[in-house]
XYZ file of C-alpha atoms in Angstrom:
753
model
C 6.705 -24.282 -28.089
C 8.793 -23.157 -31.015
C 10.166 -19.636 -31.678
C 8.132 -19.406 -34.854
C 4.813 -20.069 -32.827
C 5.802 -17.700 -29.978
C 6.611 -14.984 -32.608
C 3.464 -15.640 -34.639
C 1.671 -14.952 -31.434
C 3.312 -11.888 -30.683
C 2.966 -10.918 -34.304
C -0.807 -11.486 -33.980
C -1.110 -9.341 -30.899
C 0.884 -6.455 -32.720
C -1.541 -6.612 -35.824
C -4.615 -6.410 -33.195
C -3.390 -3.435 -31.199
C -2.044 -1.485 -34.136
C -4.560 -2.218 -36.709
C -6.848 0.791 -36.128
C -4.762 3.007 -33.695
C -6.993 5.833 -33.971
C -9.982 4.012 -33.333
C -8.098 2.224 -30.301
C -7.312 5.757 -28.952
C -10.844 6.911 -29.550
C -12.592 3.939 -27.565
C -10.054 4.414 -24.750
C -11.160 8.231 -24.519
C -14.688 7.374 -24.198
C -14.070 4.589 -21.616
C -11.991 7.051 -19.662
C -14.842 9.478 -19.755
C -17.207 6.838 -18.629
C -14.658 6.089 -15.884
C -14.663 9.759 -14.763
C -18.386 9.320 -14.236
C -18.471 5.909 -12.876
C -15.970 6.865 -10.166
C -17.048 10.124 -9.112
C -17.747 10.400 -5.352
C -16.045 7.141 -4.723
C -14.369 8.760 -1.592
C -17.342 9.571 0.177
C -18.421 5.821 -0.117
C -15.334 4.596 1.529
C -14.422 3.831 5.157
C -11.890 4.982 7.352
C -11.608 1.747 9.608
C -11.307 -1.862 8.699
C -8.482 -2.905 11.106
C -10.434 -5.363 13.225
C -11.099 -9.044 12.321
C -14.885 -9.304 11.355
C -14.811 -13.138 12.716
C -13.048 -12.363 16.160
C -14.474 -12.710 19.361
C -14.284 -8.838 20.101
C -15.950 -8.099 17.045
C -18.924 -10.295 17.943
C -19.149 -8.739 21.307
C -18.927 -5.263 20.180
C -22.060 -5.832 17.908
C -23.805 -7.809 20.603
C -23.238 -4.937 23.121
C -24.294 -2.435 20.459
C -27.417 -4.247 19.955
C -28.282 -5.089 23.619
C -26.837 -2.226 25.504
C -26.305 0.903 22.914
C -25.205 2.967 26.055
C -22.024 0.806 26.692
C -20.621 1.871 23.291
C -20.726 5.230 22.954
C -18.980 6.546 19.585
C -19.904 10.311 19.842
C -18.588 12.506 22.606
C -19.778 16.199 23.224
C -17.134 17.996 25.383
C -18.789 20.465 27.245
C -16.659 23.249 28.585
C -18.302 25.000 31.418
C -16.502 28.456 30.845
C -15.048 28.850 34.141
C -18.223 28.374 36.248
C -17.598 24.639 36.895
C -19.766 21.789 35.494
C -22.026 21.694 38.575
C -23.232 25.300 38.190
C -27.151 25.270 38.273
C -27.253 27.426 34.795
C -24.638 25.219 33.208
C -26.497 21.985 34.584
C -29.857 23.367 33.172
C -28.439 23.935 29.914
C -26.490 20.761 29.529
C -29.589 18.578 30.257
C -31.493 20.565 27.541
C -28.564 19.717 25.086
C -28.629 16.266 26.188
C -32.385 15.924 25.438
C -31.821 17.455 22.024
C -29.427 15.023 21.057
C -31.354 12.090 22.326
C -34.010 13.461 19.934
C -31.918 13.162 17.037
C -32.822 10.378 14.498
C -29.946 7.620 14.389
C -28.635 8.603 17.956
C -29.270 6.271 20.801
C -27.988 5.534 24.108
C -27.527 9.313 25.144
C -26.231 9.752 28.682
C -24.157 12.497 30.361
C -22.577 13.559 33.777
C -25.714 15.730 34.657
C -28.047 12.493 34.311
C -25.486 9.821 35.936
C -23.259 11.672 38.032
C -20.745 8.986 36.654
C -17.257 10.295 37.777
C -15.846 9.147 34.482
C -17.780 11.832 32.901
C -16.484 14.640 34.713
C -12.986 16.427 34.337
C -11.044 15.878 37.540
C -10.895 19.837 37.706
C -14.408 20.248 37.368
C -14.360 22.370 34.338
C -15.485 20.159 31.727
C -17.831 17.087 31.095
C -19.198 14.779 28.803
C -22.239 13.817 26.855
C -21.888 10.391 25.415
C -24.139 8.639 22.664
C -23.841 6.228 19.936
C -24.725 7.083 16.255
C -25.849 3.753 14.838
C -25.538 2.238 11.276
C -22.633 1.576 8.986
C -19.745 3.758 8.763
C -21.271 5.730 5.933
C -24.644 5.957 7.754
C -22.872 7.258 10.865
C -20.711 9.712 8.931
C -23.671 11.066 7.442
C -25.501 11.547 10.387
C -22.633 13.121 12.263
C -22.296 15.651 9.250
C -25.785 16.447 9.927
C -26.063 16.985 13.711
C -22.646 18.096 14.450
C -23.320 21.861 13.326
C -26.269 22.050 15.324
C -24.146 21.241 18.715
C -20.669 22.536 18.220
C -19.565 25.949 19.341
C -21.504 28.225 21.847
C -24.748 26.926 23.474
C -25.506 29.240 26.105
C -22.998 29.445 28.796
C -21.406 26.156 27.300
C -18.684 25.692 24.764
C -18.995 22.144 23.009
C -16.752 20.503 20.825
C -17.523 17.281 18.892
C -15.144 14.137 19.305
C -15.502 10.062 19.667
C -14.486 7.384 17.509
C -16.924 8.362 14.754
C -15.955 11.902 14.809
C -12.179 10.746 14.611
C -12.937 8.621 11.634
C -14.839 11.079 9.759
C -12.321 13.842 10.186
C -9.643 11.377 8.898
C -11.460 10.508 6.005
C -11.956 14.089 5.177
C -8.331 15.110 5.571
C -7.020 11.953 3.622
C -9.237 13.161 0.695
C -7.882 16.747 0.883
C -4.339 15.534 1.185
C -4.673 13.297 -1.563
C -6.041 16.071 -4.008
C -3.028 18.133 -2.946
C -0.725 15.196 -3.459
C -1.747 14.663 -7.224
C -1.572 18.301 -7.731
C 2.371 18.020 -6.294
C 3.013 14.792 -8.209
C 1.455 15.433 -11.749
C 3.712 18.546 -12.641
C 6.674 17.414 -10.978
C 6.434 13.822 -12.813
C 5.934 15.758 -15.942
C 8.916 17.921 -15.481
C 11.082 14.683 -14.562
C 9.838 12.711 -17.651
C 10.793 15.616 -19.728
C 14.237 15.473 -18.338
C 14.732 11.744 -19.116
C 13.245 11.927 -22.729
C 14.150 15.267 -23.894
C 11.089 15.087 -25.873
C 7.753 16.731 -24.448
C 5.789 14.244 -26.515
C 7.477 11.140 -25.200
C 6.984 12.788 -21.740
C 3.294 12.932 -22.009
C 2.633 9.382 -22.922
C 3.445 7.895 -19.459
C 1.561 10.754 -17.560
C -1.419 9.902 -19.872
C -1.282 6.201 -19.196
C -1.090 6.904 -15.357
C -4.173 9.060 -15.573
C -6.116 6.448 -17.431
C -5.156 3.795 -14.723
C -5.922 6.040 -11.967
C -9.373 6.976 -13.300
C -10.056 3.388 -14.397
C -9.448 2.247 -10.919
C -11.855 4.838 -9.087
C -14.592 3.504 -11.078
C -13.563 -0.148 -10.269
C -13.501 0.829 -6.562
C -16.970 2.488 -6.868
C -18.255 -0.802 -7.954
C -16.567 -2.585 -5.395
C -18.123 -0.467 -2.481
C -21.531 -1.684 -3.718
C -20.459 -4.959 -2.551
C -18.093 -4.877 0.242
C -16.323 -2.181 2.649
C -13.273 -0.437 1.016
C -10.735 1.910 2.939
C -10.470 5.453 2.169
C -6.626 4.920 2.573
C -6.745 2.682 -0.673
C -7.109 5.806 -2.850
C -3.686 6.814 -1.951
C -2.445 3.611 -3.376
C -4.457 4.221 -6.575
C -2.739 7.483 -7.049
C 0.659 6.134 -6.120
C 0.660 2.888 -8.279
C -1.251 4.482 -10.956
C 1.317 7.309 -11.572
C 4.254 5.082 -10.821
C 3.747 1.969 -12.588
C 2.365 3.752 -15.696
C 5.458 5.675 -15.744
C 7.519 2.534 -15.308
C 5.746 0.554 -18.104
C 5.638 3.511 -20.503
C 9.243 4.290 -19.779
C 10.267 0.783 -20.588
C 8.277 0.449 -23.735
C 8.515 4.201 -25.158
C 12.471 3.622 -24.649
C 12.528 0.558 -26.373
C 10.600 1.528 -29.224
C 12.986 4.786 -29.666
C 15.854 2.520 -29.486
C 14.668 0.417 -32.530
C 13.740 3.574 -34.300
C 17.434 4.602 -33.698
C 18.605 1.481 -35.209
C 16.817 2.148 -38.490
C 13.888 -0.096 -37.989
C 10.592 0.713 -39.539
C 7.741 1.939 -37.291
C 5.407 -1.154 -37.476
C 8.372 -3.686 -36.971
C 9.840 -1.257 -34.000
C 6.209 -1.575 -32.089
C 6.430 -5.266 -32.831
C 9.721 -5.823 -31.671
C 9.018 -3.556 -28.622
C 5.856 -5.589 -27.860
C 7.903 -8.936 -28.170
C 10.666 -7.609 -26.024
C 9.765 -4.945 -23.590
C 5.872 -5.778 -23.726
C 6.425 -9.208 -22.500
C 8.637 -7.723 -19.595
C 5.962 -5.560 -18.675
C 3.336 -8.272 -18.599
C 5.286 -10.244 -16.317
C 6.075 -7.298 -14.133
C 2.604 -6.499 -13.683
C 1.760 -10.050 -12.795
C 4.560 -9.945 -10.238
C 3.144 -6.711 -8.682
C -0.373 -7.932 -8.750
C 0.453 -11.393 -7.030
C 2.317 -9.317 -4.122
C -0.596 -7.241 -3.689
C -3.215 -10.096 -3.975
C -1.787 -11.797 -1.210
C -3.314 -9.210 1.185
C -6.630 -10.772 0.161
C -5.798 -13.636 2.789
C -6.351 -11.476 5.686
C -9.866 -10.724 7.153
C -9.401 -7.036 7.655
C -11.093 -4.950 5.195
C -8.358 -2.365 5.490
C -5.545 -4.612 4.069
C -8.340 -6.188 1.281
C -8.980 -2.673 0.061
C -5.287 -2.217 -0.871
C -5.504 -5.679 -2.779
C -8.756 -4.361 -4.628
C -7.284 -0.982 -5.558
C -3.913 -2.602 -6.369
C -4.747 -5.281 -8.676
C -6.844 -3.012 -10.303
C -4.583 -0.276 -10.856
C -1.647 -2.748 -11.852
C -3.744 -4.511 -14.557
C -5.103 -1.274 -15.899
C -1.768 0.414 -16.124
C -0.466 -2.727 -17.796
C -3.308 -2.977 -20.052
C -3.152 0.662 -21.306
C 0.678 0.372 -21.796
C 0.122 -2.750 -24.177
C -3.066 -1.574 -25.852
C -2.990 2.319 -25.992
C 0.510 3.094 -25.990
C 1.495 1.081 -29.159
C -1.521 2.657 -30.762
C -0.057 5.797 -29.984
C 3.165 5.138 -30.852
C 2.097 3.827 -34.364
C 0.393 7.271 -35.019
C 3.547 9.312 -33.728
C 6.325 7.456 -35.232
C 9.322 9.463 -35.311
C 7.527 12.265 -34.123
C 7.829 10.520 -30.438
C 11.031 12.457 -30.374
C 9.396 16.073 -31.055
C 9.540 18.973 -29.136
C 12.966 18.364 -27.521
C 12.764 20.876 -24.737
C 16.664 20.500 -24.029
C 17.311 22.749 -26.660
C 15.726 25.428 -24.250
C 18.854 24.995 -22.140
C 21.205 24.854 -25.143
C 21.843 21.164 -24.853
C 20.194 20.232 -28.155
C 19.603 16.740 -28.966
C 23.002 14.720 -28.222
C 21.223 11.422 -28.042
C 18.166 9.665 -29.199
C 17.922 7.283 -26.395
C 19.230 8.654 -23.089
C 22.013 6.766 -21.272
C 22.814 4.019 -23.758
C 26.521 4.640 -23.765
C 28.487 3.485 -26.654
C 27.108 1.393 -29.555
C 27.521 -2.190 -27.782
C 25.763 -0.998 -24.982
C 28.212 -1.931 -22.397
C 29.940 1.379 -21.922
C 28.858 4.454 -20.325
C 28.368 5.143 -16.519
C 26.181 2.305 -15.826
C 28.446 -0.112 -17.893
C 31.059 1.008 -15.905
C 29.650 0.856 -12.552
C 28.583 -2.540 -13.364
C 32.178 -3.530 -14.418
C 33.741 -2.088 -11.349
C 31.436 -4.158 -8.918
C 32.023 -7.309 -10.832
C 35.794 -6.871 -10.509
C 35.281 -6.480 -6.554
C 32.180 -8.578 -6.476
C 32.966 -10.246 -3.067
C 33.417 -6.615 -1.183
C 30.451 -5.135 -2.720
C 28.179 -8.072 -2.141
C 29.278 -8.285 1.492
C 29.434 -4.907 2.238
C 25.860 -4.032 0.605
C 24.232 -6.762 2.268
C 25.587 -6.009 5.586
C 24.756 -2.272 5.262
C 21.138 -3.230 4.592
C 20.810 -5.611 7.544
C 22.168 -2.933 9.738
C 19.532 -0.195 8.555
C 16.858 -2.977 9.298
C 17.833 -3.654 13.078
C 15.629 -1.080 14.617
C 12.720 -3.457 13.643
C 13.671 -5.900 15.935
C 12.171 -3.396 18.557
C 9.143 -3.164 16.787
C 5.684 -2.809 19.028
C 2.740 -3.088 17.385
C -0.642 -1.087 18.380
C -3.841 0.228 16.800
C -4.594 3.710 15.096
C -6.168 6.389 17.338
C -6.944 10.016 17.249
C -3.304 10.954 17.255
C -3.062 9.872 13.750
C -4.921 13.314 13.033
C -3.056 16.774 12.771
C -2.917 18.410 16.068
C -5.386 21.163 15.435
C -8.043 18.766 14.592
C -11.131 19.038 16.459
C -11.800 15.179 17.139
C -7.967 15.035 18.203
C -8.532 17.845 20.528
C -11.434 16.513 22.206
C -9.973 12.990 22.697
C -6.735 14.765 24.231
C -8.627 16.793 26.819
C -10.381 13.386 27.918
C -7.071 11.450 27.826
C -5.303 13.964 30.010
C -8.081 15.666 32.221
C -10.491 12.800 33.019
C -10.004 9.929 35.476
C -9.365 6.294 34.462
C -8.214 5.306 31.022
C -10.857 6.803 28.784
C -11.060 4.581 25.344
C -8.903 2.054 27.244
C -11.769 0.225 28.962
C -12.709 -3.516 28.217
C -16.116 -4.689 28.131
C -16.989 -8.210 28.973
C -20.288 -9.395 27.579
C -21.943 -12.221 29.833
C -24.767 -14.306 27.949
C -26.739 -17.251 28.799
C -28.183 -15.306 32.229
C -26.973 -15.838 35.866
C -28.162 -15.113 39.442
C -26.926 -11.921 41.051
C -24.500 -14.037 43.250
C -22.897 -15.510 40.034
C -22.393 -12.038 38.537
C -21.026 -10.585 41.775
C -18.614 -13.860 42.211
C -17.147 -13.052 38.645
C -17.005 -9.271 39.499
C -14.891 -9.721 42.508
C -12.518 -12.355 40.887
C -11.856 -9.977 37.735
C -11.252 -7.129 40.112
C -8.418 -9.144 41.885
C -6.496 -9.632 38.546
C -3.136 -7.644 39.107
C -3.432 -5.410 35.921
C -7.279 -4.389 36.865
C -8.061 -0.648 38.349
C -11.605 -1.124 38.749
C -14.627 -3.131 37.618
C -18.003 -1.436 37.041
C -21.289 -3.450 36.570
C -22.812 -5.831 35.821
C -25.460 -4.046 33.960
C -28.289 -6.608 32.893
C -30.670 -7.062 30.587
C -32.632 -10.509 30.241
C -30.133 -13.011 29.522
C -27.299 -10.492 28.888
C -25.127 -8.618 30.982
C -21.880 -6.657 30.719
C -18.906 -5.531 32.767
C -16.654 -2.665 32.066
C -12.995 -3.154 33.340
C -10.580 -0.356 33.614
C -7.074 -1.468 33.239
C -4.078 0.130 35.308
C -2.178 0.384 32.075
C -2.671 2.410 28.804
C -5.389 1.590 26.347
C -3.166 -0.810 24.386
C 0.041 -1.342 26.227
C 1.237 -5.114 26.917
C 0.038 -5.239 30.232
C -3.624 -4.419 28.911
C -3.344 -6.777 25.963
C -2.398 -9.502 28.692
C -5.375 -8.641 30.649
C -7.426 -9.443 27.749
C -6.126 -12.896 27.370
C -6.615 -13.179 31.492
C -10.217 -12.176 31.183
C -11.072 -14.654 27.975
C -9.618 -17.398 30.247
C -11.182 -16.386 33.533
C -13.997 -19.138 34.364
C -17.561 -17.717 34.664
C -21.015 -19.245 35.154
C -22.314 -17.719 31.928
C -20.458 -17.329 28.452
C -18.241 -14.335 28.311
C -16.552 -12.448 25.561
C -14.319 -9.527 25.621
C -14.095 -6.226 23.499
C -12.409 -2.890 23.578
C -9.506 -1.308 21.907
C -7.033 -4.007 23.270
C -9.029 -6.805 22.583
C -9.698 -5.697 19.079
C -5.849 -5.233 18.760
C -5.100 -8.557 20.336
C -7.635 -10.257 17.801
C -6.082 -8.320 14.801
C -2.570 -9.280 15.769
C -3.758 -13.010 15.939
C -5.522 -12.875 12.803
C -2.488 -11.425 10.902
C -0.101 -14.209 12.683
C -2.314 -16.923 11.334
C -2.355 -16.115 7.778
C 0.987 -14.415 7.477
C 2.727 -17.709 6.327
C -0.003 -18.004 3.783
C 0.531 -14.847 2.428
C 4.015 -14.787 2.183
C 3.944 -18.454 0.692
C 1.668 -17.101 -2.217
C 4.083 -14.309 -2.842
C 7.151 -16.479 -2.931
C 5.931 -19.316 -4.871
C 4.076 -17.400 -7.672
C 7.193 -15.047 -7.862
C 9.646 -17.864 -8.231
C 7.406 -19.489 -10.777
C 6.901 -16.196 -12.823
C 10.543 -15.442 -12.701
C 11.315 -18.982 -13.800
C 9.239 -18.704 -16.610
C 11.075 -15.356 -17.565
C 14.421 -16.715 -17.396
C 14.381 -20.447 -17.225
C 16.969 -20.425 -14.549
C 16.675 -21.957 -11.099
C 19.163 -19.521 -9.335
C 17.642 -16.251 -10.505
C 14.390 -16.767 -9.129
C 15.626 -17.672 -5.691
C 18.274 -14.573 -5.960
C 15.433 -12.069 -7.008
C 13.188 -13.117 -3.838
C 16.154 -12.916 -1.511
C 17.593 -9.571 -2.716
C 14.037 -8.108 -2.963
C 13.516 -8.901 0.743
C 16.748 -7.495 1.761
C 15.797 -4.329 -0.150
C 13.200 -3.692 2.284
C 15.095 -3.829 5.326
C 15.858 -0.267 5.483
C 12.162 0.736 5.062
C 11.313 -1.374 7.769
C 14.159 0.019 10.037
C 13.129 3.609 9.161
C 9.715 3.142 10.038
C 10.502 1.847 13.652
C 13.171 4.520 14.284
C 10.990 7.385 12.928
C 7.322 6.651 13.367
C 7.593 4.493 16.564
C 10.676 6.006 18.476
C 9.890 9.700 17.127
C 12.971 10.549 15.621
C 12.277 13.514 13.064
C 8.784 13.690 14.203
C 9.277 17.466 14.883
C 10.381 17.749 11.508
C 7.840 15.607 9.973
C 5.215 17.077 12.269
C 3.465 13.998 13.669
C 2.908 12.444 17.091
C 4.828 9.330 17.987
C 2.778 6.961 19.910
C 5.353 4.147 20.572
C 3.998 1.777 18.298
C 3.114 0.850 14.627
C -0.353 0.000 13.550
C -0.507 -3.535 13.139
C -1.396 -4.051 9.457
C 0.526 -1.362 8.075
C 3.949 -3.451 7.837
C 2.067 -6.308 6.163
C 0.728 -3.672 3.848
C 4.138 -1.835 3.021
C 5.728 -5.387 2.590
C 3.482 -6.353 -0.217
C 3.555 -3.195 -1.899
C 7.293 -2.429 -1.505
C 8.160 -6.128 -2.603
C 6.108 -6.033 -5.667
C 7.561 -2.780 -6.693
C 11.111 -4.046 -6.285
C 10.315 -7.097 -8.500
C 8.983 -4.534 -10.949
C 12.339 -3.109 -11.277
C 14.270 -6.686 -10.820
C 12.194 -7.906 -13.924
C 13.127 -5.106 -16.175
C 16.946 -5.605 -15.463
C 16.886 -9.261 -15.494
C 14.706 -9.662 -18.659
C 17.356 -7.322 -20.486
C 20.081 -9.333 -19.153
C 18.639 -12.454 -20.226
C 18.058 -11.133 -23.706
C 21.441 -10.260 -24.387
C 22.601 -13.487 -22.675
C 20.335 -15.649 -25.212
C 22.180 -13.259 -28.067
C 25.623 -13.583 -26.994
C 26.236 -16.324 -24.569
C 28.645 -14.382 -22.626
C 27.424 -14.066 -18.852
C 29.740 -10.952 -17.650
C 29.048 -9.055 -20.988
C 25.218 -9.575 -20.782
C 25.267 -8.298 -17.013
C 27.022 -5.125 -17.831
C 24.908 -4.802 -21.053
C 21.683 -5.038 -19.122
C 22.649 -2.891 -16.294
C 23.901 -0.034 -18.758
C 20.662 -0.464 -20.804
C 18.251 -0.231 -17.945
C 20.117 1.554 -14.905
C 19.410 4.944 -15.952
C 15.762 3.897 -16.920
C 15.280 1.824 -13.515
C 16.900 4.999 -11.641
C 14.476 7.401 -13.451
C 11.581 5.363 -12.748
C 12.451 4.816 -9.019
C 12.883 8.619 -8.913
C 9.558 9.458 -10.350
C 7.825 6.916 -8.046
C 9.552 8.335 -4.967
C 8.319 11.647 -5.968
C 4.609 10.440 -6.166
C 5.213 8.645 -2.847
C 6.637 11.316 -1.178
C 3.829 13.546 -2.125
C 1.522 10.956 -0.543
C 3.733 11.365 2.421
C 3.215 14.864 2.936
C -0.226 13.872 4.373
C -1.363 15.172 7.738
C -2.436 11.542 8.641
C 0.508 9.760 10.155
C -0.361 6.313 8.523
C -0.407 8.018 5.146
C 2.634 9.881 5.810
C 4.528 6.525 7.050
C 3.048 4.598 3.969
C 4.365 7.307 1.344
C 7.813 7.974 3.094
C 8.386 4.223 3.878
C 7.882 2.985 0.155
C 9.778 5.865 -1.247
C 12.811 5.081 0.649
C 12.344 1.261 -0.293
C 11.977 2.151 -3.940
C 15.021 4.430 -3.929
C 17.229 1.729 -1.936
C 16.198 -1.163 -4.099
C 17.106 0.914 -7.653
C 20.170 2.736 -6.559
C 21.590 0.095 -4.395
C 20.473 -3.504 -4.662
C 20.104 -3.161 -8.582
C 23.149 -0.997 -8.905
C 25.657 -2.890 -6.449
C 24.142 -6.276 -5.286
C 22.376 -7.576 -8.372
C 25.635 -7.453 -10.433
C 27.672 -8.554 -7.544
C 25.796 -11.622 -6.888
C 25.756 -12.472 -10.610
C 29.361 -12.346 -10.829
C 29.777 -14.513 -7.988
C 27.543 -17.166 -9.308
C 28.757 -17.136 -12.532
C 27.467 -19.068 -15.397
C 25.677 -21.422 -12.971
C 23.231 -18.591 -12.751
C 21.465 -19.847 -16.089
C 21.437 -23.452 -15.036
C 18.428 -25.386 -14.552
C 17.845 -29.409 -14.486
C 16.673 -31.444 -17.634
C 12.956 -31.525 -16.441
C 12.621 -27.712 -15.604
C 14.636 -26.989 -18.755
C 12.186 -28.694 -20.831
C 9.243 -27.233 -18.963
C 10.742 -23.783 -19.693
C 11.005 -24.757 -23.500
C 7.200 -25.602 -23.495
C 6.005 -22.680 -21.324
C 8.549 -19.983 -20.847
C 8.643 -16.719 -22.755
C 12.388 -16.501 -24.093
C 12.962 -13.359 -25.851
C 14.511 -15.162 -28.551
C 16.851 -18.336 -29.159
C 20.077 -18.988 -27.448
C 23.324 -17.944 -29.341
C 24.988 -20.737 -30.775
C 28.037 -19.989 -28.532
C 25.692 -20.764 -25.592
C 24.612 -23.905 -26.854
C 28.122 -25.049 -27.821
C 29.262 -24.133 -24.349
C 26.492 -26.551 -23.023
C 24.781 -23.513 -21.179
C 21.546 -23.449 -23.253
C 19.509 -23.745 -20.030
C 17.555 -20.453 -20.410
C 14.665 -21.636 -22.424
C 15.970 -21.101 -25.866
C 15.010 -23.517 -28.734
C 17.931 -25.234 -30.205
C 18.722 -24.033 -33.895
C 16.696 -21.048 -33.576
C 17.801 -17.990 -35.359
C 20.656 -16.352 -33.716
C 20.901 -13.044 -35.439
C 19.255 -10.062 -33.564
C 17.802 -8.629 -36.505
C 16.528 -11.719 -38.058
C 14.940 -12.853 -34.776
C 13.174 -9.265 -34.214
C 11.434 -9.849 -37.518
C 9.794 -13.225 -36.679
C 5.858 -12.800 -36.694
C 5.908 -8.793 -36.676
């Protein structure tokens, strides 16, 4: 494909997006207003679960028990405090029975039972001061939440001589959903003004600073509308809203920073506004497009997992990335056409007496290779082996705590300590016998004799990790046993017990469910598909970076260094959130494990964001290498021109993620703070030190590709321009530039604009 054809195509795109800029912005305003309407109330339609594999045997058993034995799967618990009289006091017992009857009469509530009906020891606190009423609210997560909202005020609080608190899994989920929405609103109120201040500091101009913020708002509102539509088709996790806000602001800032800065750079060189927009789209615009594709691919990999918690982040992430890129490539050029040189207006630095010293912050000298970032790159490349080894070893050491990771499942301890649902669960955990919430249910199907049931119960009770076996409870051809483990709800012994129960022979079909069984199945589902997700990310990333660079080595470097940049995040997750360091300062309760799906989510998000910054740097290095053919100068030039930009974008995204990380829900805190750390480490360590050191060590071989791949890139690649004659003469034209292409930057920029 010739450069003229490529340029014509970009020129056509330039004419399309800038022909009627006012109309483009008006249409965008109307669409955004419709998105506000379409996306309203999306949080109320989302779920707070989604960690289980819908095809797992534990999920099948849970649904079968809910259908055949509703009382076996209580999700609503009323904790009844007798107020010092004791739960067996006649007046307390009479009021508790009336309360039980009232709950049983509520629509949508089944399987109601209480200590005062059954005298079951597991429903009575060991000190005799509290007891439980258990029930199941039927329906979907949304329907169960609505039922809870309706009935909870009628039962919570003082009921005669009783004091009643509402808990159970349905209350935990509902309270978690409400807290997340409140925290998300607070995070947005923190992130938006701080982001605006940082953008003003980067650009100086208030007008230029408002453009990225506008793109982010469009992306967030559009994604909420998309998610609202998806909730009509499938389940979506409420946690996905956090990713929508973070990526909507973060990526919009990244893309707009890159485009606006390149546009201002062109204007500073005396280029006309329309030509400046064309050159910006041809260079920065292409980079933004490829960056968006790499981030979207990383997030799309979560679609291979069956848990809707992970799939929800793929829905939200893909939508917000594509919308941010579309807004940056369509609306932003239209706005720049209308603003022209006024993009530099309202220079707020004058308020601090600095005036307008530079049109473009951080460029250094005219050749773009001096200045702070240029000097840093030159220093690193002079001592490349030292910086490469020291940086890589430092990152590996930071990641070592992850070798001790333990996977668990989310529970009530995700909530803040004062949340009612958590208080109830903690009272049950500490004051009631057995292992509340940790019991395993064994569903039996196909019918059996009493002797066969008894034989199975006795063999299960003899297993070393079993404390007690209750049952069977029989209904027709179905029966179930409750197996109480000796250990904690999801510790390694209880997980091993799940596999032992599934292997135990029986005269009837068995399936096992319970918290530990769900965890075992979730871990198996993730482990079975992890290689597929990683393969998708690696293969597509290698292809996209090759199409951008024409190099075989750069895509491999990009994948390896990006993965290395995530080590600090994973090490910190284990050291802080699993082991509990800084838990007092951050205000959460460590559980001794990490929720199984979170490392997968954090890897996909952080890897995509790291590639985002990697593409920005590599594309600028390659553009200069195509122009000059000087490898070392190109690396220094690329870091000088993008180092400040990438750092500013990373700081802004980190601010957004830290705002998300102020959540009172531990998993959201972990997600926000962990990704903020990964972003900062990638921008300030990997891009600043490791990338230039490695590119110095690989030298001109960095740009090599074998003949067949070079010809493939010549046809399908996206070179920013033809290679410099010096590169061709030196036999290094393996970067996708066409032989004999125009070499002058000024002439090249005019093609097709």
